[in-house]
PDB file of C-alpha atoms in Angstrom:
ATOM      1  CA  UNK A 149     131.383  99.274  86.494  1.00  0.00           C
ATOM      2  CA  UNK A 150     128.050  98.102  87.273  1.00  0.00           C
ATOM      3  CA  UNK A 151     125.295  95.925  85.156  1.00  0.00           C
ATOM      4  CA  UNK A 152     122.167  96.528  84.477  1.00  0.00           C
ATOM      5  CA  UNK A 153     119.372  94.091  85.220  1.00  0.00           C
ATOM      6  CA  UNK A 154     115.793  94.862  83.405  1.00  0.00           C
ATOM      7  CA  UNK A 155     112.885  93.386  85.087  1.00  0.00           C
ATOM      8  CA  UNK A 156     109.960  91.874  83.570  1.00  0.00           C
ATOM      9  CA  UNK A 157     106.487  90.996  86.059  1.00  0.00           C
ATOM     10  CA  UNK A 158     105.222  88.204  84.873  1.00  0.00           C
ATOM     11  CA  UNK A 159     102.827  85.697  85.524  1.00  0.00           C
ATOM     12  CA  UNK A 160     104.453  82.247  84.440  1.00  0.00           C
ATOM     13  CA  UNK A 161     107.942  81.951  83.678  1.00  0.00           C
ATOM     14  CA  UNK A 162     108.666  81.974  80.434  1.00  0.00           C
ATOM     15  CA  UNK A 163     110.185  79.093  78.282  1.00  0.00           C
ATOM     16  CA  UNK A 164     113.302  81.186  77.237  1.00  0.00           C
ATOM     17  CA  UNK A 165     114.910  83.176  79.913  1.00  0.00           C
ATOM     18  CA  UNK A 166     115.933  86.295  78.412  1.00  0.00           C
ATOM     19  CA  UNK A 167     120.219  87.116  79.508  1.00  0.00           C
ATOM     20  CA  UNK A 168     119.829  90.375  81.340  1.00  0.00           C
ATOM     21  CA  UNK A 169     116.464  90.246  82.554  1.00  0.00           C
ATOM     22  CA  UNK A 170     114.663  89.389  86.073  1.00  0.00           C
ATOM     23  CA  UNK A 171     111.743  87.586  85.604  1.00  0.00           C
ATOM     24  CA  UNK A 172     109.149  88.534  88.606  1.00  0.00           C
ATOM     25  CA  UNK A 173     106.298  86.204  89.474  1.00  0.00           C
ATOM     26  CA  UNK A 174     103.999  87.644  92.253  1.00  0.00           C
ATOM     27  CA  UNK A 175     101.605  84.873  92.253  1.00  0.00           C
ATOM     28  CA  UNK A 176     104.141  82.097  92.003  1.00  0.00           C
ATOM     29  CA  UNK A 177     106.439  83.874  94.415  1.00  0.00           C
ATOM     30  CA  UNK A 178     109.416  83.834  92.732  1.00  0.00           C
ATOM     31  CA  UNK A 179     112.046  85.503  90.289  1.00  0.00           C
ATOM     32  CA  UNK A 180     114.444  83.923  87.371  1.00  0.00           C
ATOM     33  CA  UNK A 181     117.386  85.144  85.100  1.00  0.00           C
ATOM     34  CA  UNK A 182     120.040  83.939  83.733  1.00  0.00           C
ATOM     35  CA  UNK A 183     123.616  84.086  85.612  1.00  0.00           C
ATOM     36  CA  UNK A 184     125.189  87.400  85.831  1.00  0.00           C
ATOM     37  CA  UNK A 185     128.285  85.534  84.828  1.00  0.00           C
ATOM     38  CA  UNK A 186     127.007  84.179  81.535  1.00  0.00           C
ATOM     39  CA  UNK A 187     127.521  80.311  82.114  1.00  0.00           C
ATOM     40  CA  UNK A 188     123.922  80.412  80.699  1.00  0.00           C
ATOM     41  CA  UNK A 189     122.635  78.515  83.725  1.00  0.00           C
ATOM     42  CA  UNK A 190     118.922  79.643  85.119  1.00  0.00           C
ATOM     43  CA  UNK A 191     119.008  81.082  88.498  1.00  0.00           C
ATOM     44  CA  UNK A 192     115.652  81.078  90.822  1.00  0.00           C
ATOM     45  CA  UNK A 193     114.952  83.041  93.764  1.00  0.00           C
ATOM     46  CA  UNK A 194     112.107  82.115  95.721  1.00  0.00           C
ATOM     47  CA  UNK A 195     110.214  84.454  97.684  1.00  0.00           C
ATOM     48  CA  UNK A 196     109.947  83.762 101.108  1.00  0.00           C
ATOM     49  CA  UNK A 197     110.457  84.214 105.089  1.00  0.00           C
ATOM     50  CA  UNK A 198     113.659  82.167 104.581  1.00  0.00           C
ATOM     51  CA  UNK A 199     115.075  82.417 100.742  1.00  0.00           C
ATOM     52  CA  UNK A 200     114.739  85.990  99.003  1.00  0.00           C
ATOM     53  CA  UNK A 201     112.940  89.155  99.464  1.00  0.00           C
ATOM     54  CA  UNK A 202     112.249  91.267  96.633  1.00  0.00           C
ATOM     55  CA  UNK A 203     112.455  95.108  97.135  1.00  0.00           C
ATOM     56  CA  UNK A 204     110.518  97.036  94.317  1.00  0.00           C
ATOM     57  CA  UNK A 205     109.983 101.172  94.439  1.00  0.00           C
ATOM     58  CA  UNK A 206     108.321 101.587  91.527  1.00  0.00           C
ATOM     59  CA  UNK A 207     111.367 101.999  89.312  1.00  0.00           C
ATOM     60  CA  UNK A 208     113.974  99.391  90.258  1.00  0.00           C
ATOM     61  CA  UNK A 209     113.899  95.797  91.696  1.00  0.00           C
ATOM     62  CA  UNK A 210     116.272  94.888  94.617  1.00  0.00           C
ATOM     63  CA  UNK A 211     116.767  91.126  95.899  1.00  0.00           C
ATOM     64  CA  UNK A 212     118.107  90.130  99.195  1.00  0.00           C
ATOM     65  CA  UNK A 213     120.409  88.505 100.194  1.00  0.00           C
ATOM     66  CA  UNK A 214     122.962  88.159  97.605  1.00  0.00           C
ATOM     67  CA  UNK A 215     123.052  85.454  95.395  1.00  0.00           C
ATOM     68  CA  UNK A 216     125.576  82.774  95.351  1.00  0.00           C
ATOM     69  CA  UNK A 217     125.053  79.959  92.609  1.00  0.00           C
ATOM     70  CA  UNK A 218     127.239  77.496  94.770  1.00  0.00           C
ATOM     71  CA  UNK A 219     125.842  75.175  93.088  1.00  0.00           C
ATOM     72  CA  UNK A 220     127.308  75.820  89.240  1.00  0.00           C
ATOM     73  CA  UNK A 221     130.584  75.626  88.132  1.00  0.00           C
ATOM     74  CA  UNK A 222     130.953  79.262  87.698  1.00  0.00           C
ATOM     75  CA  UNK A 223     130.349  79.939  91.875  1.00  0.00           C
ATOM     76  CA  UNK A 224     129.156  83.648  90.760  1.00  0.00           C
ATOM     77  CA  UNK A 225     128.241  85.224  93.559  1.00  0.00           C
ATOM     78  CA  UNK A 226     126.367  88.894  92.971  1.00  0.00           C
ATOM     79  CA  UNK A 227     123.569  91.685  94.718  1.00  0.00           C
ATOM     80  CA  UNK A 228     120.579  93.056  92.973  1.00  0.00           C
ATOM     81  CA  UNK A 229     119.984  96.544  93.990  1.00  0.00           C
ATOM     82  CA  UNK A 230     118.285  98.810  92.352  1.00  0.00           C
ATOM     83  CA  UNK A 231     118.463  96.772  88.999  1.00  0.00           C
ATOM     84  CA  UNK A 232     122.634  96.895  89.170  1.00  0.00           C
ATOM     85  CA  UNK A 233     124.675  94.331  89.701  1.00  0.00           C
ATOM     86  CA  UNK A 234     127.133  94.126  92.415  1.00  0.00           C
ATOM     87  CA  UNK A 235     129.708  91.591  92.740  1.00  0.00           C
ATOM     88  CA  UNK A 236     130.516  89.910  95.888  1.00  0.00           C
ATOM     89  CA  UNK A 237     133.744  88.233  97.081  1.00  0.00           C
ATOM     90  CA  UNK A 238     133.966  84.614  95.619  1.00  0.00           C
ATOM     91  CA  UNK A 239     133.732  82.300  98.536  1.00  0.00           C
ATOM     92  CA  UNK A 240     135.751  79.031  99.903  1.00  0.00           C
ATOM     93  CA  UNK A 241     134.648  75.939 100.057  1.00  0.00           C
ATOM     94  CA  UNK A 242     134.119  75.937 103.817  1.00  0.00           C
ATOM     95  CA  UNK A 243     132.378  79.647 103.492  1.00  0.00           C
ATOM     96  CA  UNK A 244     130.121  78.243 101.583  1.00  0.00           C
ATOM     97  CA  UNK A 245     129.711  74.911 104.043  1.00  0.00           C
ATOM     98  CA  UNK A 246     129.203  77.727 106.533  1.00  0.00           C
ATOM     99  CA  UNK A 247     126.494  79.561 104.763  1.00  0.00           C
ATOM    100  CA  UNK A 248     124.748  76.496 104.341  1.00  0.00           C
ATOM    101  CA  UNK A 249     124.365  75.217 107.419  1.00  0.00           C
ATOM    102  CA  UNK A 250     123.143  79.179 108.666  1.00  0.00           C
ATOM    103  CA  UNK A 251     120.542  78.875 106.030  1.00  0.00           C
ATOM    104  CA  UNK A 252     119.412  75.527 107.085  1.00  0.00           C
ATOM    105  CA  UNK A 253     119.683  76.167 110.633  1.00  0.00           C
ATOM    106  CA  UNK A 254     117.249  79.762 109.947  1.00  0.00           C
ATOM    107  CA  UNK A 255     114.679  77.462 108.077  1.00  0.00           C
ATOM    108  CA  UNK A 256     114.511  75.006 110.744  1.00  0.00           C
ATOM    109  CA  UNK A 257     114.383  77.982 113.486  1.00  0.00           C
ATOM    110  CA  UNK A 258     111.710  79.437 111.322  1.00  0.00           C
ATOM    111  CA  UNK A 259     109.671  76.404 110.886  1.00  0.00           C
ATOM    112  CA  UNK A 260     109.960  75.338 113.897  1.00  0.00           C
ATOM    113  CA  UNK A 261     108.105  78.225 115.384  1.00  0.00           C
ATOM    114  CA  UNK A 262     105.891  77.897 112.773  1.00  0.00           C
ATOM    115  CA  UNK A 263     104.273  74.291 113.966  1.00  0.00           C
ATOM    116  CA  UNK A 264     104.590  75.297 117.646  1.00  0.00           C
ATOM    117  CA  UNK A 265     102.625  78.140 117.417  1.00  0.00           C
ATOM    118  CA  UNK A 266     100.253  75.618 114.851  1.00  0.00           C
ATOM    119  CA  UNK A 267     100.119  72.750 117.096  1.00  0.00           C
ATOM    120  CA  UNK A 268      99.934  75.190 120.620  1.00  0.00           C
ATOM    121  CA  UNK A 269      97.179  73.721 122.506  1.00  0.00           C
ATOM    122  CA  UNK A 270      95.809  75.538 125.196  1.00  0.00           C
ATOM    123  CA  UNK A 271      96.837  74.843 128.666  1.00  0.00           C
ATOM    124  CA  UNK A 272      93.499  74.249 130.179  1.00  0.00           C
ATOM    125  CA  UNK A 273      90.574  73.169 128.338  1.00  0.00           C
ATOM    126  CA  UNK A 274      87.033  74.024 128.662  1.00  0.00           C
ATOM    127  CA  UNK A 275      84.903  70.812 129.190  1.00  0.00           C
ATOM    128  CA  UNK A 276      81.654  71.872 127.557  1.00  0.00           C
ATOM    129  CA  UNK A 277      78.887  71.958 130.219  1.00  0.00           C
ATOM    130  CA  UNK A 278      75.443  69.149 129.662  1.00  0.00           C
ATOM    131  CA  UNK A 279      72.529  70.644 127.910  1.00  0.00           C
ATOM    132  CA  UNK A 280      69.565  70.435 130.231  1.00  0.00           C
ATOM    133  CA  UNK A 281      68.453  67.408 128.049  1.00  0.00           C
ATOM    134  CA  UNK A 282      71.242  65.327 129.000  1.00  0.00           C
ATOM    135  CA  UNK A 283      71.094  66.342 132.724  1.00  0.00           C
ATOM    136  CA  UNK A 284      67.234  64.745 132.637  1.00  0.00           C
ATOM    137  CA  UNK A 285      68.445  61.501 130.969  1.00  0.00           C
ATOM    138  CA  UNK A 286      71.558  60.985 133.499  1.00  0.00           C
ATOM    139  CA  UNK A 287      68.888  62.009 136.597  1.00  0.00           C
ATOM    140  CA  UNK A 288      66.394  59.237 135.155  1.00  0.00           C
ATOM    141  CA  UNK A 289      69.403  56.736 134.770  1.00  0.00           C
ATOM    142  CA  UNK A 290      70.394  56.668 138.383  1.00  0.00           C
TER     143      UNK A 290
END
């Protein structure tokens, strides 16, 4: 059996999380809800390149990729699709190590392409040519 997640679009988050709601900031780029599992404990997805995407079809919400809350002590680990709940396989200790150290090596991938393409300077640079001006002063210096 499969759980139903509402969703809410907000604009701040609010100061209770609702259990059995997705909170869905746009501006701030981010979602919230409290674990599927009911520890209680607030989960947040950020938006971005490297954390979460959020799907949204005008009827249901979908977040990838799953979301394992390594972190608490209840290691849930669950999909949003389509505003259902799918568990996932519980991971080990070194799956989780593993997953980890993908995610940190994507974000450093990702950034790092970001500042080289930032910092790129072009191979050859255009000296900017004297305006007529400073072609009479250097001709009167000499």
């Amino acid at each position: 059996m499969k759980m139903l997640l509402q969703y809410r679009f907000i604009e701040f988050i609010p100061e209770k999380v609702e259990e059995g709601i997705l909170y869905i900031s746009i501006e701030y780029c981010t979602a919230i809800h409290k674990c599927i599992c009911g520890c209680g404990n607030e989960v947040v997805t950020p938006f971005s390149p490297t954390d979460w995407k959020l799907s949204f079809n005008g009827k249901s919400v979908s977040l990838h990729p799953s979301i394992g809350n390594w972190n608490f002590e209840c290691q849930s680990h669950y999909w949003i699709k389509n505003n259902k709940i799918e568990f996932a396989s519980l991971w080990t200790e070194k799956e989780i190590r593993v997953g980890r150290e993908n995610d940190m090596d994507r974000k450093m991938d990702y950034f790092e392409g970001q500042n080289m393409v930032v910092k790129k300077e072009p191979l050859i640079q255009e000296i900017p040519k004297p305006s007529i001006w400073k072609k009479i002063s250097m001709f009167f210096r000499l």
